Structures are given as C-alpha cells and as structure tokens.
XYZ file of C-alpha atoms in Angstrom:
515
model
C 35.502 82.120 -228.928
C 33.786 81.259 -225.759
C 30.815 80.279 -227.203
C 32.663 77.285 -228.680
C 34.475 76.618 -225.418
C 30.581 76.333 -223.902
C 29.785 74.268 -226.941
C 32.344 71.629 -226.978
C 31.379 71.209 -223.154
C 28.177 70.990 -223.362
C 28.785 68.367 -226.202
C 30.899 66.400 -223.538
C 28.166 66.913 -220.839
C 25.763 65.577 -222.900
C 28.193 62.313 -223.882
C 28.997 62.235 -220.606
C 25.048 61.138 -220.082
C 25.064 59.335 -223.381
C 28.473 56.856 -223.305
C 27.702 55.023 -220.345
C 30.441 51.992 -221.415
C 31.343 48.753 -219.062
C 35.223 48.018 -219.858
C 33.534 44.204 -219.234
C 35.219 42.536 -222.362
C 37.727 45.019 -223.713
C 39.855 44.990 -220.535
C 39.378 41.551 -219.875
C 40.909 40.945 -223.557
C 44.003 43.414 -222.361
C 44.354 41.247 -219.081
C 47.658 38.769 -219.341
C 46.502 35.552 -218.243
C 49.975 34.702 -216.552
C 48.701 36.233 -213.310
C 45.795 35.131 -212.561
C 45.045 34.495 -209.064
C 48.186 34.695 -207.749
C 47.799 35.569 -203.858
C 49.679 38.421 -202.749
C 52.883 37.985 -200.214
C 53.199 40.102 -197.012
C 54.926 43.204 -197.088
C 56.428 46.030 -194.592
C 53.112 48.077 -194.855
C 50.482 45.179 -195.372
C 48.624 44.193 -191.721
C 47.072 40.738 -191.575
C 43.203 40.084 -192.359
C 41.284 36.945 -190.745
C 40.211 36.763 -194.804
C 41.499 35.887 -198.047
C 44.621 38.354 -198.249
C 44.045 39.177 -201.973
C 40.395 40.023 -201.936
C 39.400 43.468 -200.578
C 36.273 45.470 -200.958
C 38.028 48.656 -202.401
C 41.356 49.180 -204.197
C 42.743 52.311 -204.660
C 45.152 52.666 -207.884
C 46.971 55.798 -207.031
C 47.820 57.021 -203.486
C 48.328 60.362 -203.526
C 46.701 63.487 -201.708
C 43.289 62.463 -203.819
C 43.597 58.456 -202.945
C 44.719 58.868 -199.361
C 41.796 61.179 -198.610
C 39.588 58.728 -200.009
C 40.892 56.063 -197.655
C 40.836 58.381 -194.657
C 37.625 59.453 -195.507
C 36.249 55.639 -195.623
C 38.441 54.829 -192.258
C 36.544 58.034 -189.911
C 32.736 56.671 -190.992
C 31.045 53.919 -189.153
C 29.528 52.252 -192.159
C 33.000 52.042 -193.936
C 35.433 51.768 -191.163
C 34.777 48.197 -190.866
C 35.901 47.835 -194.924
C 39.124 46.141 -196.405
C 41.139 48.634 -198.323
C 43.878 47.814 -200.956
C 45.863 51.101 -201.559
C 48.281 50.482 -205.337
C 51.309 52.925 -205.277
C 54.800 52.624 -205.984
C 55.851 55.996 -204.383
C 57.961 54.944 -201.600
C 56.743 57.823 -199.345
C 54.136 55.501 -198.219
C 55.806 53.056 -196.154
C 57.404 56.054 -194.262
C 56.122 58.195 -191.785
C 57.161 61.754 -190.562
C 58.715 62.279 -193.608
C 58.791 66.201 -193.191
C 61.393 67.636 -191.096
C 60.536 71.448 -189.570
C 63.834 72.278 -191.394
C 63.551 71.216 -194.666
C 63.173 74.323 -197.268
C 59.270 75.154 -198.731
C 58.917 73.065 -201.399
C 57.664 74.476 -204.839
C 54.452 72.154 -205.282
C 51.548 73.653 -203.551
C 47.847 73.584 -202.823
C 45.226 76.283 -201.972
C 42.780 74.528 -199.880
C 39.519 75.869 -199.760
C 37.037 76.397 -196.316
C 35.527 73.448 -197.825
C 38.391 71.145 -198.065
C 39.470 72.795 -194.636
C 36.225 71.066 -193.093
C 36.921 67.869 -194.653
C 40.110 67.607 -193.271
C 38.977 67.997 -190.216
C 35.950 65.661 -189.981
C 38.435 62.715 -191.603
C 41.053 63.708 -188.466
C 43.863 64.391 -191.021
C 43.971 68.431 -190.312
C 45.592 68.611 -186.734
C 48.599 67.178 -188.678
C 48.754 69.540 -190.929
C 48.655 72.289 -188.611
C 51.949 70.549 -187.225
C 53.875 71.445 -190.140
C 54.055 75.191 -192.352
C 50.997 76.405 -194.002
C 49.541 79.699 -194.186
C 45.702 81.144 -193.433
C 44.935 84.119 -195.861
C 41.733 86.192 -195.463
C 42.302 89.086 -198.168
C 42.862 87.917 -202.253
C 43.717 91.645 -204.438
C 43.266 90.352 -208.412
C 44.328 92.903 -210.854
C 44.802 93.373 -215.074
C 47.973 94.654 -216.506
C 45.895 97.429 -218.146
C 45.720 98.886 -214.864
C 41.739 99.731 -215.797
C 40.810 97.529 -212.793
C 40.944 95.643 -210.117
C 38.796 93.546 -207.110
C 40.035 92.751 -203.438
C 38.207 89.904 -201.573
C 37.946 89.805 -197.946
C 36.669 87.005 -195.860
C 34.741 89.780 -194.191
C 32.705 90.369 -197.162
C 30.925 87.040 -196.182
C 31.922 86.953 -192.410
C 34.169 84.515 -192.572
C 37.597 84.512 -191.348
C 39.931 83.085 -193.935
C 39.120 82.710 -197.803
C 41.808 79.501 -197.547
C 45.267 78.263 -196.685
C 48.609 77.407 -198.990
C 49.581 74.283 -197.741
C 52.656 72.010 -199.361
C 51.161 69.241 -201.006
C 54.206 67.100 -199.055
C 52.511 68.334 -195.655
C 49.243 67.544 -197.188
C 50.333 63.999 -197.890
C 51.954 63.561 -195.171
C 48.999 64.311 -192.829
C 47.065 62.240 -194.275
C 49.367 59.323 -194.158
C 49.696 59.854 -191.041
C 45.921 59.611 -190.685
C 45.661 56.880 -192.292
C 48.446 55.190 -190.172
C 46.573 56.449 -187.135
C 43.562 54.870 -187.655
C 42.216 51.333 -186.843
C 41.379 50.450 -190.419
C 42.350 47.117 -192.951
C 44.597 48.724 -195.298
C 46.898 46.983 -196.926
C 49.889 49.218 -199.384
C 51.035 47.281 -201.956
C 53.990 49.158 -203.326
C 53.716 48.597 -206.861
C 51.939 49.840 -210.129
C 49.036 48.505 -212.055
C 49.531 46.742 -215.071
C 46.306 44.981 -216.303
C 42.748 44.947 -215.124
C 39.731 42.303 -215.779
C 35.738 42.306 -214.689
C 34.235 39.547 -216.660
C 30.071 40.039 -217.178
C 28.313 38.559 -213.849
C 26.615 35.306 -213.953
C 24.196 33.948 -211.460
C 24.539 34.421 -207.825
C 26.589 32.633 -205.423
C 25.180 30.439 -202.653
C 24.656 31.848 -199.216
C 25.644 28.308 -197.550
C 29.274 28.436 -199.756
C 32.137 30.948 -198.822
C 33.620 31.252 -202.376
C 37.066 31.775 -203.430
C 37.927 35.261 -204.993
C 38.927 33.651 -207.916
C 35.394 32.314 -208.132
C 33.951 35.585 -207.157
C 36.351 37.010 -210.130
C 34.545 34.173 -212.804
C 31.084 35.037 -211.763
C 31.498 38.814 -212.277
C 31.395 39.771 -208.639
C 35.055 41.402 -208.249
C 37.989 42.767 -210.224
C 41.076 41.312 -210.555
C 43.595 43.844 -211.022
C 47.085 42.595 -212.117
C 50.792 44.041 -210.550
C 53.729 44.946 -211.420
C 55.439 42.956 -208.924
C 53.342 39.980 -210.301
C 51.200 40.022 -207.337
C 47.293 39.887 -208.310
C 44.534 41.053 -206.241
C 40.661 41.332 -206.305
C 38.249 43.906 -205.316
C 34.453 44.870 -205.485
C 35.087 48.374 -206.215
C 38.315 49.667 -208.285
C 39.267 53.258 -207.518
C 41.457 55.449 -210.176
C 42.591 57.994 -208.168
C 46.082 57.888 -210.101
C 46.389 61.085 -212.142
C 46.318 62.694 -215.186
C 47.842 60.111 -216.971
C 45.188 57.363 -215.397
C 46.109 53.819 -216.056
C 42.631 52.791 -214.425
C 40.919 54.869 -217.250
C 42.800 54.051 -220.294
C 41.930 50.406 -218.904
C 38.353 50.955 -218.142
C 38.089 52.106 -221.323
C 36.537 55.355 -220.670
C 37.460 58.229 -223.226
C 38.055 61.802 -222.667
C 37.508 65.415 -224.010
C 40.007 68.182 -223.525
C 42.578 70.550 -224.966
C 46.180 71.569 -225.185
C 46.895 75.450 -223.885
C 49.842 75.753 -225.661
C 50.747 77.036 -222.006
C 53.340 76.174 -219.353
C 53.272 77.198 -215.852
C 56.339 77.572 -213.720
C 56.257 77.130 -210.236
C 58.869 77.790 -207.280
C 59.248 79.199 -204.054
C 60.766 82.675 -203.115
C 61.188 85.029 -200.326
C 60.615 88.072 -198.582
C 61.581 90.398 -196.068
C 58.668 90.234 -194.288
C 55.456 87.879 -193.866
C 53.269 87.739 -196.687
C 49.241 87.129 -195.502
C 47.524 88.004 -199.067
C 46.908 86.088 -202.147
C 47.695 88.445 -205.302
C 46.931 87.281 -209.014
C 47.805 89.681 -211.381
C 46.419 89.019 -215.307
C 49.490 89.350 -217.413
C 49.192 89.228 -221.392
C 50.482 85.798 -221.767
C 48.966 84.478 -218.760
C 48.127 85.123 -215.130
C 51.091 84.980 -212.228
C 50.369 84.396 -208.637
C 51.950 85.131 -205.572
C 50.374 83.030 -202.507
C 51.540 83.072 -198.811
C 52.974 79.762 -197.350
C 54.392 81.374 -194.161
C 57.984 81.781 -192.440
C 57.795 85.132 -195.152
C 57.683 82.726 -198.304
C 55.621 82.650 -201.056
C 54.781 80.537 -203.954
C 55.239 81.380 -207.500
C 52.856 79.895 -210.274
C 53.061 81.600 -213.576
C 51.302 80.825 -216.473
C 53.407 81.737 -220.288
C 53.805 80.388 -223.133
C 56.555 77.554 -223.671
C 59.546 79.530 -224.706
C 59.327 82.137 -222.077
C 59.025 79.459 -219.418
C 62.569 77.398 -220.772
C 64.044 81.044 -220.688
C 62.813 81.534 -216.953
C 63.635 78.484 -216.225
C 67.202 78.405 -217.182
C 68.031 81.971 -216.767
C 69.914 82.848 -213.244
C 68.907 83.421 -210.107
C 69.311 87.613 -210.007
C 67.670 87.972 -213.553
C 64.802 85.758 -212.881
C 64.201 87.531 -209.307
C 64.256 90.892 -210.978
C 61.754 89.925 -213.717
C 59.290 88.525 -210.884
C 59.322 91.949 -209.555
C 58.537 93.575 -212.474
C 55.385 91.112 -213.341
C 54.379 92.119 -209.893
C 54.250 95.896 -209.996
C 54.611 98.091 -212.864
C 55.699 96.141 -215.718
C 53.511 95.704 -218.728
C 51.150 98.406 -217.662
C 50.203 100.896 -214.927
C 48.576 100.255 -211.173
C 44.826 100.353 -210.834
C 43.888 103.451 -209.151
C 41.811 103.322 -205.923
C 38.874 105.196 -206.747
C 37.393 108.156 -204.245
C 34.324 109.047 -203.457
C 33.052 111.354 -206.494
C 35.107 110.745 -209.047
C 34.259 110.010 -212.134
C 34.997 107.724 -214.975
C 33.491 105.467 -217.238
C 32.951 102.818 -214.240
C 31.506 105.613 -212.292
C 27.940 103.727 -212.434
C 29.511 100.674 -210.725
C 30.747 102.326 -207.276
C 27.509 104.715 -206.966
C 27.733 106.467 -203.840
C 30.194 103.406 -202.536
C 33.382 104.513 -200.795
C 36.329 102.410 -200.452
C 38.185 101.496 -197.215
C 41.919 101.829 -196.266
C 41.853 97.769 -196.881
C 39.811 98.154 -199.777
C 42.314 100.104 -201.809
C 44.785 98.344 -204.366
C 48.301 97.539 -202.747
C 51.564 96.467 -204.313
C 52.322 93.131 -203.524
C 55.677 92.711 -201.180
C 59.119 92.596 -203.258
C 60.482 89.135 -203.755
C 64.367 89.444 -202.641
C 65.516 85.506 -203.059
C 64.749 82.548 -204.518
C 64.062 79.619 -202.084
C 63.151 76.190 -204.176
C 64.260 74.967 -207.636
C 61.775 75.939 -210.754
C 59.618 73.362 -212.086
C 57.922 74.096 -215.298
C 54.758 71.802 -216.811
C 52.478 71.839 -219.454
C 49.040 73.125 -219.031
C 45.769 71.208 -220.796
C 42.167 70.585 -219.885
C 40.718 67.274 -219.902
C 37.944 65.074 -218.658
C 36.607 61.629 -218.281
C 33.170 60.993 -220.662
C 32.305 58.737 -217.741
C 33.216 58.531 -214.206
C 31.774 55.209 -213.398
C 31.556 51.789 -214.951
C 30.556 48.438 -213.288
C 33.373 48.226 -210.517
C 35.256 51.012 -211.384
C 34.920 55.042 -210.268
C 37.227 57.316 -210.908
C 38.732 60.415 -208.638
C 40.389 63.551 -208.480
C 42.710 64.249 -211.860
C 41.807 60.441 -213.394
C 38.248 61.969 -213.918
C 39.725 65.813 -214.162
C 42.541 68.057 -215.013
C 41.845 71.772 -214.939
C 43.924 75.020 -215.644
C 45.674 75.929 -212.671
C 43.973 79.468 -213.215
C 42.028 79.750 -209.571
C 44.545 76.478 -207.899
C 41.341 74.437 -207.899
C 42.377 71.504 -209.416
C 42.359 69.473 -205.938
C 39.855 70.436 -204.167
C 37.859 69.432 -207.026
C 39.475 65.885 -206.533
C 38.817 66.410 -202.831
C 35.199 66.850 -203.179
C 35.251 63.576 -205.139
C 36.831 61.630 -202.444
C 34.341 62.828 -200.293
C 31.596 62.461 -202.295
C 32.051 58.960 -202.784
C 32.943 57.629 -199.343
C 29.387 58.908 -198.731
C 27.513 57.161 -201.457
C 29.165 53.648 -200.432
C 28.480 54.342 -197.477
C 25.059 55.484 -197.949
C 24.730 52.098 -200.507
C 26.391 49.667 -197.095
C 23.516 51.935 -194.751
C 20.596 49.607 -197.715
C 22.587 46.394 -198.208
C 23.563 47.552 -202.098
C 26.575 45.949 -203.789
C 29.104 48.846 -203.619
C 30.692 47.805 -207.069
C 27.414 47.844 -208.986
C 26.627 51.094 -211.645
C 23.003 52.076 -210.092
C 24.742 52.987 -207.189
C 28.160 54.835 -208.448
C 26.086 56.977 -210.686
C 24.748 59.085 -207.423
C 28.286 60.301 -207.216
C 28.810 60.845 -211.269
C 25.406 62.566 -210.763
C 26.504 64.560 -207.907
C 30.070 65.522 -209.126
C 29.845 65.770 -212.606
C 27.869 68.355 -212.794
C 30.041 71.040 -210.233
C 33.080 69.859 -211.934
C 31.906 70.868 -215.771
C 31.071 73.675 -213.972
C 34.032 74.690 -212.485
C 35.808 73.696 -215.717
C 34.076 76.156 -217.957
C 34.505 78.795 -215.898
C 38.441 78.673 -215.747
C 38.616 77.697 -219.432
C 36.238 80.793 -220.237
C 38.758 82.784 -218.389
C 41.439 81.431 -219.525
C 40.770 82.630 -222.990
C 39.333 85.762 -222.374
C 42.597 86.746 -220.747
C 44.410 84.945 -223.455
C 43.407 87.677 -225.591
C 44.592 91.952 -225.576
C 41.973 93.685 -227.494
C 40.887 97.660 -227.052
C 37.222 96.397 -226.180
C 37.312 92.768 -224.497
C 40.302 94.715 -222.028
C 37.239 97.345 -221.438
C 34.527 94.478 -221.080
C 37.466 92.788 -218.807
C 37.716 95.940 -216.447
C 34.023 96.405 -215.910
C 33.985 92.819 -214.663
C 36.297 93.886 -212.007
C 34.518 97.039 -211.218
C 31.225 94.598 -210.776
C 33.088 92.197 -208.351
C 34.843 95.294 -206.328
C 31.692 97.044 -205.671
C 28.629 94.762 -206.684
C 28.511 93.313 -202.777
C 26.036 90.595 -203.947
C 28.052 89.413 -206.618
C 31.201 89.584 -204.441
C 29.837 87.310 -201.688
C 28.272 85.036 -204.205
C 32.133 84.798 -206.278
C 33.744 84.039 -202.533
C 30.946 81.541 -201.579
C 31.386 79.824 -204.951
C 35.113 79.424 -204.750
C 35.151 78.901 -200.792
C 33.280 75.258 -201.921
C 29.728 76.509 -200.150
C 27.811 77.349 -203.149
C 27.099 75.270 -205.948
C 26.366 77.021 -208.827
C 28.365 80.869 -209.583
C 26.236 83.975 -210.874
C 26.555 84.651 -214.223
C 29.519 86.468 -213.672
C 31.486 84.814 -211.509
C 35.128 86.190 -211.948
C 37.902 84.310 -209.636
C 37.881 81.038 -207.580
C-alpha cells in the first residue's frame, strides 16, 4: 500500500518539474473587464504612498498566520523593508488590534510551533508578542500504540536542546503578528475584501527609462497583475502571493492543478482541562486514527483526534460527561494494554533493540494526566492531502496551505507554510540584492526549488504513516512496535527523528517515525 502512496508522489514530483504552466491567457480570459483600472479608495487600515495607490510590488491574497508572516518577514529585512505591500483579506480581525483579552477561554484551534518556526518568529520581531499571551514550552513528547507492544519518549535532552516546541493558539499567533506588522515602519496597505478575478497579459517590449508609466500601462505590457475585488476596487502588483488556504482562489486562478486524496477521516479538535499543569506532548495510535493531547498552559490541553466520520458526529454531539469519559479511556487503557517499561535484562522479542541500554525514571512510559472538563466547543473537519503541481508561475507564488495541505498527523501543516514565507522573503530579497524583476519565473523557481522538495518530503512521510496506522494486522502491528523499539533506544536515530521534526535537518533517516 505504501509503495503506491510513494508512487503517486513521485509521479507528482516529477509533474511538479514537468507542468511548468503561465495562467498568461486563461486567467486573463476569466478576468471581467468591468474593473479594469479602477483606483482603489482609502480605507481605515490603508496608509498613504507618495505613488500610484493601486500599484504595489507584492499583494498578498490571504492574510492569515501564513500571509502575515510573509509580510513581517519582508518588513524586518533591509532589502524588502523599503517594498509596497498590498495585503487581500476580508477577515475583519485585521483592522483590529489587541484582539486577545488575558481572560478569554483557550480556544480549540491550535499550532505546534517548531524550534525552527520559534527562530523565525523571533528574527521577524513577532515572538515577544506572543510570549504576552498563553502558550506552552514542552521538552518531553511519550508516543505510544494501542497494542501496548511499544512505545518511544523524546526528550529535548536527547539532542541538548531545551524544548522540542510550544502549543500556541493560532489567535495569539495571529495576533502577534498583526501586531508586528502594525509595529513596523512598512507600506502596507489592508484592503478588506476578497479576490474575485486575476489577469497577467504576456509582456511586450520594455518601457522607457525617461517615462514613469501608468500601472494600467505597466498591466498592458505584461509587467504587473491586475487583480480584481470584491468591493470593485482593482489593484496591480509585480508579484501575486496565494497565501489564502486550502481552498486557494489564487490557484484555481493561476491555473495551477493539484494532486491529493480524501482520508475518509475527520479530526475533532477542542480544548479540555486538568487538575494540574500539563508540560508533555502524548500521541497515542488508536485503530481508527491517532489522538493527541498537547499542553497549552493554565493546566489545559488541546484535543485533536483523528476517526472516521461517524464517530466524530457522535463525539461531537454527544454530552459533555460522556464525551469526557471516552477521552479518558482513549488515553489510558482502552483498546489495549500500557507499554511496559522494559528493565535491564529482560527479555523479549525486542530484546536486540535495548542491548545492554537501561532506561531512566523519565525514560519510562507514563499515563497521560486525566482530563476532568471540557473547556472550548468541538470543531470537527475533514482530513485530505493535497498539493500544488506548481508553486510558481510568471507573477504568481504560492504559500503555506495554497501550495499544501497535510494530515494533521505530526501538527506540521504550518510550519511547513512558515518555512515558505520565509523562504521566499529571502529569494526576493536575494533577487532586489542583483537588480532581478521579483515577479519574473527564473527567479521564483529558487524557492519552488528550495521548498518543494522538504515539503514532498514531509508529505510522504505523514501519509506513509497515516496508512500504516490505518491498518490492525498480527504482523504490520509487530513491524509497527519494532519501529518504536528503534526510536526508544536507537540514540542515532532518535536525535536524527527530533532534528528532522525540530525544522534543523532536512532530509529524515529511513525510518523516521514522528514529527
């Protein structure tokens, strides 16, 4: 079964070299004409520009966590702070700021931000405002099967480090960088709004160095965008940005086609708490899915539990007691035994795995704490894979879930986007640094070049494990346990699993077993 999995990627890697396609004539055919080079009108958000007010160097279709970083990240370099950026959202969070109140309840939507994305945070200036609001540091992660044949416990130690990440709220994570963003001397202009048609007509010959041209003209001559609102505002731009989802209306535009697969899964999500502070991630592999318990501090946790459809309308609707009480029992002894913590000497049919290794106190499998409340509402969504053929066409990139949706198997979904974002502020700035047009193909292919590859990657690796633990079979739930034996007492292996998921290694060993 995994063989195909590899197969159908590697068939989508290679298109992805292959289907290089400019969206040149079939979006400009899709473009309504009614529009066309209408200026834009100042709003609440928009600050003034000594320039044309519709003509910007980047526009960003979608500004959420993904977009926002991307516009932080372009605002904190010197080569792109001096840049006009257009940032397309209707979400009305983004003319606001300090949003969050101390008091509010944890919200169910989450993020586990790696050391990586940690870093990046902090070299854009958006982290010290996340550190204002709740989020919780974890340095131990215990992953275990329902078979009770196994289990492997990572410790930032292991690679001496001091946390292996931090659950954040993806409202604080937005919110920090908003306020970022708002912090920062840097053209941006929000236009709250959604995009409804796009254009980039073939280029022509070159405009005259003695003539400041009109966007429009710019537009005619292939040298911008023009990218059509719903307001009825239009705009122009050198480079587009799709950093708006799953669902990308910059993609289907573009004209860039995708690969991927329904689960025929649905993850439910929500907040609970405990009696006492949690500081551990725990996963535990159930046989409909995987459920995982991750710290977000003030002794919450957050709840993300992969089953199939039905179950997930029956958790969702059942009450508050019964759904607490079957939470429990995912957690600790239902659908099969603990692990056992080896000692030293015993043996089994993993005994060649531990050799003369000896486990510490820390080392040992623990039962994760008991859930006593429920703290959010339960949210329930469908779970699929999919991925862009192509990242980049002339004037157009795309980010973060436009370009990517993963399984929410190893919560890596945005610091995949993250790496995107920061990816690409680089490359434009590393094509301003030699005079390049930051619109033009030869240069946005460095960061398809760069990403594509990690993100395939990262993609087969959580689709390989999500069917291997889709499946309960005598000898796959054998082959399953020895894989955790490996990463529990293999140290090599174990540092190289952390390093890979931590965002500091590119490529996993063969076996690399959670992110």
């Amino acid at each position: 079964m995994n063989r195909i999995i590899v197969r159908r990627l590697s068939v989508n890697v290679s298109g992805l070299r292959v289907l290089q396609r400019s969206f040149c004539s079939d979006a400009a055919e899709k473009v309504s004409s009614s529009n066309s080079g209408q200026p834009s009108s100042e709003s609440e958000v928009k600050q003034s520009f000594t320039n044309n007010d519709d003509q910007y160097d980047v526009a960003v279709v979608g500004g959420g966590m993904v977009g926002m970083a991307l516009a932080c990240s372009l605002a904190s370099m010197p080569l792109t702070k001096h840049l006009s950026v257009a940032i397309i959202d209707s979400n009305p969070a983004l003319g606001k700021s300090n949003f969050i109140k101390k008091e509010d309840p944890p919200d169910p939507r989450v993020s586990t931000v790696t050391p990586a994305t940690i870093s990046f945070f902090k070299e854009i200036g958006a982290w010290q405002y996340v550190q204002e609001h709740r989020h919780a540091y974890f340095d131990t992660m215990q992953v275990w099967d329902y078979t009770g044949l196994g289990y492997t416990k990572y410790n930032a130690r292991d690679v001496n480090k001091e946390i292996l990440g931090c659950v954040v709220e993806n409202k604080v994570l937005h919110s920090s960088l908003l306020s970022c963003m708002q912090n920062t001397e840097f053209r941006k202009t929000i236009y709250p709004s959604r995009l409804t048609s796009m254009a980039l007509l073939p280029s022509s010959s070159s405009i005259s160095v003695d003539s400041t041209p009109s966007a429009t003209t710019l537009f005619t001559k292939g040298h911008l965008a023009k990218l059509d609102l719903s307001d009825g505002k239009s705009l122009y731009a050198k480079l587009v940005v799709g950093a708006d989802g799953g669902k990308s209306r910059v993609r289907e535009l573009a004209g860039f086609k995708t690969t991927g697969w329904s689960y025929s899964q649905n993850a439910i999500i929500c907040t609970v708490e405990h009696n006492k502070e949690n500081y551990c991630a725990w996963q535990r592999f159930l046989p409909a899915g995987p459920i995982a318990l991750l710290p977000i501090g003030d002794n919450f946790s957050n709840i993300v539990w992969t089953m199939n459809p039905k179950d997930a309308s029956d958790c969702k609707s059942m009450n508050e007691d019964d759904f607490v009480k079957i939470l429990n029992h995912a957690l600790d002894y239902g659908y099969g035994p603990h692990p056992k913590s080896i000692s030293s000497g015993s043996v089994d049919m993993f005994s060649w795995f531990r050799g003369d290794a000896t486990l510490s106190a820390k080392e040992c499998f623990e039962v994760p704490p008991r859930v006593v409340k429920l703290a959010s509402e339960r949210m329930v969504f469908p779970l699929s894979l999919k991925h862009a053929n192509n990242y980049v066409s002339k004037r157009v990139v795309l980010i973060g879930d436009a370009a990517h949706t993963v399984h929410p198997l190893a919560g890596q979904g945005v610091n995949l986007g993250f790496g995107d974002a920061s990816t690409l502020s680089r490359i434009i700035a590393e094509g301003i640094a030699v005079g390049a047009d930051i619109g033009e193909v030869s240069l946005l292919k460095k960061y398809e070049a760069e990403r594509k590859p990690a993100n395939v990657v990262m993609m087969a690796v959580l689709d390989g494990f999500q069917k291997a633990y889709s499946v309960d079979f005598g000898p796959l739930n054998i082959l399953r346990a020895a894989a955790f034996h490996g990463a529990q007492y293999i140290s090599p292996l174990k540092r190289n699993i952390i390093s890979y998921a931590s965002g500091e290694q590119r490529l996993p060993l063969p076996l690399p077993l959670f992110t």
